[in-house]
């Protein structure tokens, strides 16, 4: 719920029986709390330190969101509270593994763990690809998938205190779009991945297997780009609700030169007819100055971590670019 009157802005978030209230006028917020308490049975808990299992650490220049206790409960559920940690959540060459004769987790526990891990990605976007890949086998997990799940849990053991910082900075949006062409060895569908930053803060990310088979890397990249553009437009509208005006085009970075050329080419070709809607959608938003499509080197493509398993050095580099890590200020205080 949003309240705007003169210069007073109040935002009320309700999830079942949990309420989060924020705004720019403390007196108006206190008055609203008083009115709510007169009508409902409520308890005022003061400044927010935790919401829906997400811990909120406050600092002068940022907030830090984490789910340490929730991550530990997942390890406890898997009966791996003291397992050895690993530096990478994914297995880069699963075909080279020899799966065990029996699964490490039964199907019911596998589904429970994957469901819990999906919620953990709220502050752990670095595991989004691994969780997405394992989620595709929830109906019938094989022993190999349980091995991959165990490695993901061992990675969480070593990053249990990692989280997502919300840093005070400028309010310009930046989006990174990528795709891994024909990455699924069975269906040959591609994986889309994109993420959006508000200033230096990661605010949105998506990992999704595409619904149709792409016949080229350009086509798969273009489908990802269209989805990233739609998400960026939605975020701009959401910012408008918070009275944050974003009049300049949003910089969208793509590392596929053919996709960029196709988006900027005003001539429609018959060979791109199968992605005509996506093509026209992206092009219209470029012409309307909603987005500005820019090239980026593959090495610097932040969304690469959302589309495929990576070797450990590359994975750590992109994880840092996503700003995911431990609470440095808390560590420094210790």
Tab-separated table of C-alpha atoms in Angstrom:
chain	number	residue	atom	x	y	z
A	1	UNK	CA	0.000	0.000	0.000
A	2	UNK	CA	1.330	3.452	-0.948
A	3	UNK	CA	0.318	6.758	0.659
A	4	UNK	CA	1.285	10.084	-0.940
A	5	UNK	CA	0.105	13.435	0.391
A	6	UNK	CA	1.974	16.669	-0.157
A	7	UNK	CA	5.571	15.720	0.645
A	8	UNK	CA	4.689	12.770	2.880
A	9	UNK	CA	5.316	9.322	1.422
A	10	UNK	CA	4.571	6.100	3.315
A	11	UNK	CA	4.899	2.529	2.045
A	12	UNK	CA	3.208	-0.393	3.795
A	13	UNK	CA	4.110	-3.980	2.919
A	14	UNK	CA	1.901	-6.770	4.277
A	15	UNK	CA	2.673	-10.471	3.958
A	16	UNK	CA	0.147	-12.636	5.852
A	17	UNK	CA	0.685	-11.410	9.439
A	18	UNK	CA	4.025	-9.632	8.924
A	19	UNK	CA	4.079	-5.898	8.223
A	20	UNK	CA	6.933	-3.695	7.065
A	21	UNK	CA	6.427	0.070	7.180
A	22	UNK	CA	8.730	2.754	5.809
A	23	UNK	CA	8.498	6.341	4.650
A	24	UNK	CA	10.032	9.812	4.812
A	25	UNK	CA	8.034	11.202	7.768
A	26	UNK	CA	8.473	9.573	11.181
A	27	UNK	CA	5.514	11.365	12.797
A	28	UNK	CA	3.125	10.322	10.017
A	29	UNK	CA	4.343	6.750	10.308
A	30	UNK	CA	3.805	6.737	14.084
A	31	UNK	CA	0.289	8.122	13.587
A	32	UNK	CA	-0.466	5.336	11.111
A	33	UNK	CA	0.855	2.702	13.516
A	34	UNK	CA	-1.396	4.117	16.233
A	35	UNK	CA	-4.463	3.912	13.980
A	36	UNK	CA	-3.641	0.339	12.963
A	37	UNK	CA	-3.151	-0.746	16.586
A	38	UNK	CA	-6.551	0.706	17.482
A	39	UNK	CA	-8.235	-1.515	14.899
A	40	UNK	CA	-6.056	-4.644	14.912
A	41	UNK	CA	-4.161	-6.679	17.475
A	42	UNK	CA	-0.602	-5.734	16.653
A	43	UNK	CA	2.824	-5.457	18.227
A	44	UNK	CA	5.220	-2.648	17.263
A	45	UNK	CA	8.702	-4.209	17.032
A	46	UNK	CA	10.567	-0.992	16.226
A	47	UNK	CA	13.244	-0.794	13.555
A	48	UNK	CA	13.284	-3.752	11.186
A	49	UNK	CA	16.027	-6.259	11.954
A	50	UNK	CA	14.419	-9.281	10.313
A	51	UNK	CA	11.576	-9.796	7.843
A	52	UNK	CA	10.329	-13.159	6.537
A	53	UNK	CA	13.519	-14.873	7.658
A	54	UNK	CA	15.774	-12.257	6.036
A	55	UNK	CA	18.155	-10.554	8.453
A	56	UNK	CA	18.576	-6.811	7.914
A	57	UNK	CA	21.814	-5.205	9.091
A	58	UNK	CA	21.807	-1.408	9.001
A	59	UNK	CA	24.813	0.826	8.366
A	60	UNK	CA	25.150	4.545	7.551
A	61	UNK	CA	25.739	3.897	3.845
A	62	UNK	CA	23.987	0.576	3.214
A	63	UNK	CA	21.804	-2.309	4.336
A	64	UNK	CA	22.983	-5.914	4.272
A	65	UNK	CA	20.436	-8.684	3.703
A	66	UNK	CA	21.294	-12.261	4.635
A	67	UNK	CA	19.697	-15.599	5.539
A	68	UNK	CA	22.380	-17.262	7.640
A	69	UNK	CA	20.023	-19.028	10.040
A	70	UNK	CA	17.842	-20.214	7.180
A	71	UNK	CA	20.875	-21.552	5.297
A	72	UNK	CA	21.972	-23.467	8.401
A	73	UNK	CA	18.477	-24.942	8.756
A	74	UNK	CA	18.721	-26.252	5.183
A	75	UNK	CA	22.026	-27.954	5.997
A	76	UNK	CA	20.427	-29.394	9.118
A	77	UNK	CA	17.511	-30.676	7.044
A	78	UNK	CA	19.971	-32.409	4.720
A	79	UNK	CA	21.860	-33.828	7.735
A	80	UNK	CA	25.016	-32.045	6.578
A	81	UNK	CA	25.561	-29.455	9.326
A	82	UNK	CA	29.304	-30.165	9.528
A	83	UNK	CA	30.111	-31.046	5.915
A	84	UNK	CA	33.273	-29.797	4.239
A	85	UNK	CA	32.774	-26.709	2.088
A	86	UNK	CA	33.599	-26.250	-1.600
A	87	UNK	CA	34.244	-23.080	-3.597
A	88	UNK	CA	31.867	-23.744	-6.502
A	89	UNK	CA	28.168	-24.724	-6.341
A	90	UNK	CA	28.070	-26.412	-9.766
A	91	UNK	CA	29.722	-29.385	-11.392
A	92	UNK	CA	31.150	-28.170	-14.692
A	93	UNK	CA	31.315	-31.646	-16.299
A	94	UNK	CA	28.474	-33.791	-14.889
A	95	UNK	CA	28.833	-36.296	-17.746
A	96	UNK	CA	32.280	-37.258	-16.448
A	97	UNK	CA	30.904	-38.207	-13.020
A	98	UNK	CA	30.141	-41.767	-12.024
A	99	UNK	CA	26.794	-41.577	-10.236
A	100	UNK	CA	26.392	-43.638	-7.049
A	101	UNK	CA	24.254	-46.786	-7.220
A	102	UNK	CA	21.723	-45.259	-4.840
A	103	UNK	CA	20.696	-41.589	-4.481
A	104	UNK	CA	22.182	-39.569	-1.629
A	105	UNK	CA	18.755	-38.028	-0.885
A	106	UNK	CA	15.376	-39.642	-1.469
A	107	UNK	CA	12.925	-37.925	-3.824
A	108	UNK	CA	10.857	-36.353	-1.029
A	109	UNK	CA	13.870	-34.827	0.719
A	110	UNK	CA	15.281	-33.720	-2.639
A	111	UNK	CA	12.107	-31.724	-3.353
A	112	UNK	CA	12.060	-30.220	0.150
A	113	UNK	CA	15.661	-29.105	-0.171
A	114	UNK	CA	15.165	-27.590	-3.626
A	115	UNK	CA	12.093	-25.710	-2.428
A	116	UNK	CA	14.052	-24.307	0.512
A	117	UNK	CA	17.001	-23.385	-1.718
A	118	UNK	CA	14.710	-21.449	-4.040
A	119	UNK	CA	13.855	-19.135	-1.152
A	120	UNK	CA	17.528	-18.831	-0.237
A	121	UNK	CA	18.233	-17.295	-3.664
A	122	UNK	CA	16.531	-14.097	-2.427
A	123	UNK	CA	19.854	-13.096	-0.865
A	124	UNK	CA	22.025	-15.680	-2.657
A	125	UNK	CA	21.620	-14.988	-6.397
A	126	UNK	CA	24.999	-16.648	-6.932
A	127	UNK	CA	23.311	-20.061	-6.544
A	128	UNK	CA	20.392	-19.219	-8.848
A	129	UNK	CA	21.724	-21.179	-11.822
A	130	UNK	CA	22.539	-24.288	-9.769
A	131	UNK	CA	19.116	-24.240	-8.082
A	132	UNK	CA	17.357	-23.712	-11.421
A	133	UNK	CA	19.207	-26.638	-13.005
A	134	UNK	CA	18.353	-28.981	-10.126
A	135	UNK	CA	14.728	-27.780	-10.016
A	136	UNK	CA	14.176	-29.235	-13.486
A	137	UNK	CA	14.504	-32.772	-12.060
A	138	UNK	CA	12.206	-32.509	-9.048
A	139	UNK	CA	9.653	-34.923	-10.565
A	140	UNK	CA	12.186	-37.748	-10.797
A	141	UNK	CA	15.660	-36.997	-9.425
A	142	UNK	CA	18.380	-39.442	-10.417
A	143	UNK	CA	21.439	-40.342	-8.295
A	144	UNK	CA	23.564	-37.904	-10.329
A	145	UNK	CA	21.258	-35.038	-9.433
A	146	UNK	CA	21.580	-35.836	-5.727
A	147	UNK	CA	25.379	-35.679	-6.096
A	148	UNK	CA	25.020	-32.234	-7.685
A	149	UNK	CA	22.662	-31.168	-4.887
A	150	UNK	CA	25.155	-32.298	-2.239
A	151	UNK	CA	27.873	-30.180	-3.843
A	152	UNK	CA	25.552	-27.174	-3.826
A	153	UNK	CA	24.872	-27.726	-0.117
A	154	UNK	CA	28.616	-27.964	0.561
A	155	UNK	CA	29.031	-24.628	-1.220
A	156	UNK	CA	26.363	-23.117	1.036
A	157	UNK	CA	28.286	-24.416	4.046
A	158	UNK	CA	31.216	-22.217	3.060
A	159	UNK	CA	29.088	-19.168	2.199
A	160	UNK	CA	26.473	-19.365	4.934
A	161	UNK	CA	27.175	-15.769	5.976
A	162	UNK	CA	27.049	-14.366	2.444
A	163	UNK	CA	24.349	-11.889	1.553
A	164	UNK	CA	23.196	-9.035	-0.624
A	165	UNK	CA	24.240	-5.436	0.164
A	166	UNK	CA	21.893	-2.546	-0.635
A	167	UNK	CA	24.290	0.338	-1.135
A	168	UNK	CA	23.508	4.054	-1.177
A	169	UNK	CA	24.520	5.324	-4.633
A	170	UNK	CA	23.058	6.886	-7.757
A	171	UNK	CA	19.656	5.716	-9.044
A	172	UNK	CA	20.487	4.771	-12.630
A	173	UNK	CA	19.368	1.374	-13.894
A	174	UNK	CA	21.760	-0.974	-15.683
A	175	UNK	CA	20.818	-4.371	-17.125
A	176	UNK	CA	22.976	-7.284	-18.286
A	177	UNK	CA	21.494	-9.909	-20.611
A	178	UNK	CA	22.983	-13.251	-21.628
A	179	UNK	CA	22.019	-16.708	-22.878
A	180	UNK	CA	23.653	-20.118	-23.110
A	181	UNK	CA	22.619	-21.573	-26.466
A	182	UNK	CA	21.202	-25.126	-26.579
A	183	UNK	CA	22.569	-25.815	-23.110
A	184	UNK	CA	20.082	-28.552	-22.202
A	185	UNK	CA	21.562	-31.785	-23.632
A	186	UNK	CA	18.146	-33.463	-23.891
A	187	UNK	CA	15.738	-30.761	-25.114
A	188	UNK	CA	18.409	-28.462	-26.614
A	189	UNK	CA	16.643	-25.454	-25.156
A	190	UNK	CA	18.749	-22.470	-24.186
A	191	UNK	CA	19.068	-20.818	-20.790
A	192	UNK	CA	18.318	-17.113	-20.377
A	193	UNK	CA	19.913	-15.043	-17.659
A	194	UNK	CA	19.716	-11.347	-16.902
A	195	UNK	CA	20.217	-9.051	-13.952
A	196	UNK	CA	19.518	-5.398	-13.209
A	197	UNK	CA	21.378	-2.974	-10.946
A	198	UNK	CA	20.032	0.213	-9.402
A	199	UNK	CA	23.211	2.181	-8.986
A	200	UNK	CA	25.602	-0.327	-7.436
A	201	UNK	CA	22.842	-2.504	-5.940
A	202	UNK	CA	21.626	-5.713	-7.534
A	203	UNK	CA	17.817	-5.533	-7.421
A	204	UNK	CA	16.583	-8.101	-9.952
A	205	UNK	CA	17.868	-11.307	-11.534
A	206	UNK	CA	16.379	-14.170	-13.532
A	207	UNK	CA	17.490	-17.635	-14.633
A	208	UNK	CA	15.084	-19.447	-16.931
A	209	UNK	CA	15.144	-22.178	-19.524
A	210	UNK	CA	13.630	-20.864	-22.741
A	211	UNK	CA	10.279	-22.288	-23.786
A	212	UNK	CA	11.283	-23.056	-27.384
A	213	UNK	CA	14.385	-24.331	-29.145
A	214	UNK	CA	16.531	-21.595	-30.686
A	215	UNK	CA	18.185	-22.355	-33.997
A	216	UNK	CA	21.179	-20.090	-33.403
A	217	UNK	CA	23.022	-18.378	-30.592
A	218	UNK	CA	21.760	-15.051	-31.922
A	219	UNK	CA	18.165	-16.212	-31.577
A	220	UNK	CA	18.676	-17.442	-28.011
A	221	UNK	CA	20.426	-14.186	-27.059
A	222	UNK	CA	17.602	-12.179	-28.604
A	223	UNK	CA	14.949	-14.053	-26.644
A	224	UNK	CA	16.886	-13.371	-23.454
A	225	UNK	CA	17.244	-9.717	-24.443
A	226	UNK	CA	13.485	-9.362	-24.996
A	227	UNK	CA	12.780	-10.826	-21.536
A	228	UNK	CA	15.404	-8.558	-19.961
A	229	UNK	CA	13.860	-5.530	-21.684
A	230	UNK	CA	10.382	-6.389	-20.379
A	231	UNK	CA	11.752	-6.805	-16.842
A	232	UNK	CA	13.601	-3.492	-17.089
A	233	UNK	CA	10.430	-1.675	-18.174
A	234	UNK	CA	8.564	-3.145	-15.200
A	235	UNK	CA	11.300	-1.978	-12.812
A	236	UNK	CA	11.136	1.550	-14.258
A	237	UNK	CA	7.374	1.605	-13.577
A	238	UNK	CA	7.954	0.288	-10.060
A	239	UNK	CA	10.484	3.054	-9.400
A	240	UNK	CA	7.920	5.585	-10.581
A	241	UNK	CA	5.609	4.376	-7.779
A	242	UNK	CA	8.399	5.318	-5.378
A	243	UNK	CA	8.664	8.771	-6.989
A	244	UNK	CA	12.012	7.884	-8.575
A	245	UNK	CA	12.097	9.345	-12.068
A	246	UNK	CA	14.282	7.554	-14.607
A	247	UNK	CA	13.988	9.610	-17.767
A	248	UNK	CA	17.194	8.530	-19.503
A	249	UNK	CA	17.379	5.254	-21.460
A	250	UNK	CA	18.408	2.208	-19.452
A	251	UNK	CA	21.767	0.810	-20.535
A	252	UNK	CA	21.310	-2.858	-21.479
A	253	UNK	CA	24.546	-4.763	-22.067
A	254	UNK	CA	24.752	-7.744	-24.415
A	255	UNK	CA	27.893	-9.633	-25.484
A	256	UNK	CA	26.502	-10.953	-28.787
A	257	UNK	CA	27.315	-8.589	-31.669
A	258	UNK	CA	24.833	-10.260	-34.034
A	259	UNK	CA	22.010	-9.679	-31.563
A	260	UNK	CA	22.942	-5.997	-31.230
A	261	UNK	CA	23.094	-5.609	-35.022
A	262	UNK	CA	19.703	-7.295	-35.395
A	263	UNK	CA	18.136	-5.042	-32.760
A	264	UNK	CA	19.396	-1.896	-34.478
A	265	UNK	CA	18.636	-2.999	-38.040
A	266	UNK	CA	15.416	-1.315	-39.277
A	267	UNK	CA	15.057	-3.846	-42.113
A	268	UNK	CA	13.008	-6.917	-41.249
A	269	UNK	CA	14.385	-10.173	-42.668
A	270	UNK	CA	12.392	-13.315	-43.399
A	271	UNK	CA	14.992	-15.424	-41.579
A	272	UNK	CA	14.074	-13.697	-38.308
A	273	UNK	CA	10.335	-14.166	-38.756
A	274	UNK	CA	10.166	-16.734	-35.938
A	275	UNK	CA	11.289	-14.079	-33.429
A	276	UNK	CA	9.475	-11.184	-35.066
A	277	UNK	CA	7.551	-10.132	-31.946
A	278	UNK	CA	10.667	-10.113	-29.766
A	279	UNK	CA	12.580	-8.305	-32.500
A	280	UNK	CA	10.023	-5.541	-32.900
A	281	UNK	CA	9.503	-5.253	-29.140
A	282	UNK	CA	13.204	-4.638	-28.456
A	283	UNK	CA	13.618	-2.343	-31.454
A	284	UNK	CA	10.605	-0.208	-30.487
A	285	UNK	CA	12.020	0.297	-27.003
A	286	UNK	CA	15.370	1.309	-28.474
A	287	UNK	CA	13.715	3.810	-30.787
A	288	UNK	CA	11.552	5.148	-27.935
A	289	UNK	CA	14.713	5.676	-25.833
A	290	UNK	CA	13.450	3.292	-23.168
A	291	UNK	CA	16.634	1.267	-23.414
A	292	UNK	CA	20.053	1.746	-24.966
A	293	UNK	CA	21.616	-1.480	-26.206
A	294	UNK	CA	25.377	-1.562	-25.684
A	295	UNK	CA	28.074	-4.153	-26.412
A	296	UNK	CA	30.148	-5.686	-23.641
A	297	UNK	CA	33.076	-8.056	-23.617
A	298	UNK	CA	32.133	-11.606	-22.654
A	299	UNK	CA	34.721	-11.473	-19.860
A	300	UNK	CA	32.809	-8.585	-18.256
A	301	UNK	CA	29.315	-10.016	-18.795
A	302	UNK	CA	27.902	-10.223	-15.246
A	303	UNK	CA	24.886	-12.290	-16.323
A	304	UNK	CA	27.195	-15.110	-17.440
A	305	UNK	CA	27.044	-16.541	-13.906
A	306	UNK	CA	23.273	-17.004	-14.357
A	307	UNK	CA	23.390	-19.091	-17.536
A	308	UNK	CA	25.971	-21.864	-17.112
A	309	UNK	CA	28.330	-23.640	-14.697
A	310	UNK	CA	31.704	-21.882	-14.568
A	311	UNK	CA	35.188	-22.758	-13.417
A	312	UNK	CA	35.951	-21.554	-9.901
A	313	UNK	CA	38.129	-18.490	-10.680
A	314	UNK	CA	35.610	-17.201	-13.222
A	315	UNK	CA	32.732	-17.947	-10.859
A	316	UNK	CA	34.300	-16.012	-7.986
A	317	UNK	CA	35.059	-13.071	-10.255
A	318	UNK	CA	31.441	-12.751	-11.401
A	319	UNK	CA	30.104	-13.377	-7.904
A	320	UNK	CA	32.093	-10.351	-6.763
A	321	UNK	CA	30.687	-8.329	-9.662
A	322	UNK	CA	27.197	-9.226	-8.412
A	323	UNK	CA	28.361	-7.803	-5.026
A	324	UNK	CA	27.529	-11.083	-3.238
A	325	UNK	CA	29.799	-11.802	-0.282
A	326	UNK	CA	30.162	-11.708	3.495
A	327	UNK	CA	29.234	-8.731	5.613
A	328	UNK	CA	32.605	-6.972	5.456
A	329	UNK	CA	31.715	-4.334	8.040
A	330	UNK	CA	30.690	-6.992	10.553
A	331	UNK	CA	33.839	-8.977	9.798
A	332	UNK	CA	35.947	-5.859	10.250
A	333	UNK	CA	34.297	-5.180	13.592
A	334	UNK	CA	35.289	-8.631	14.821
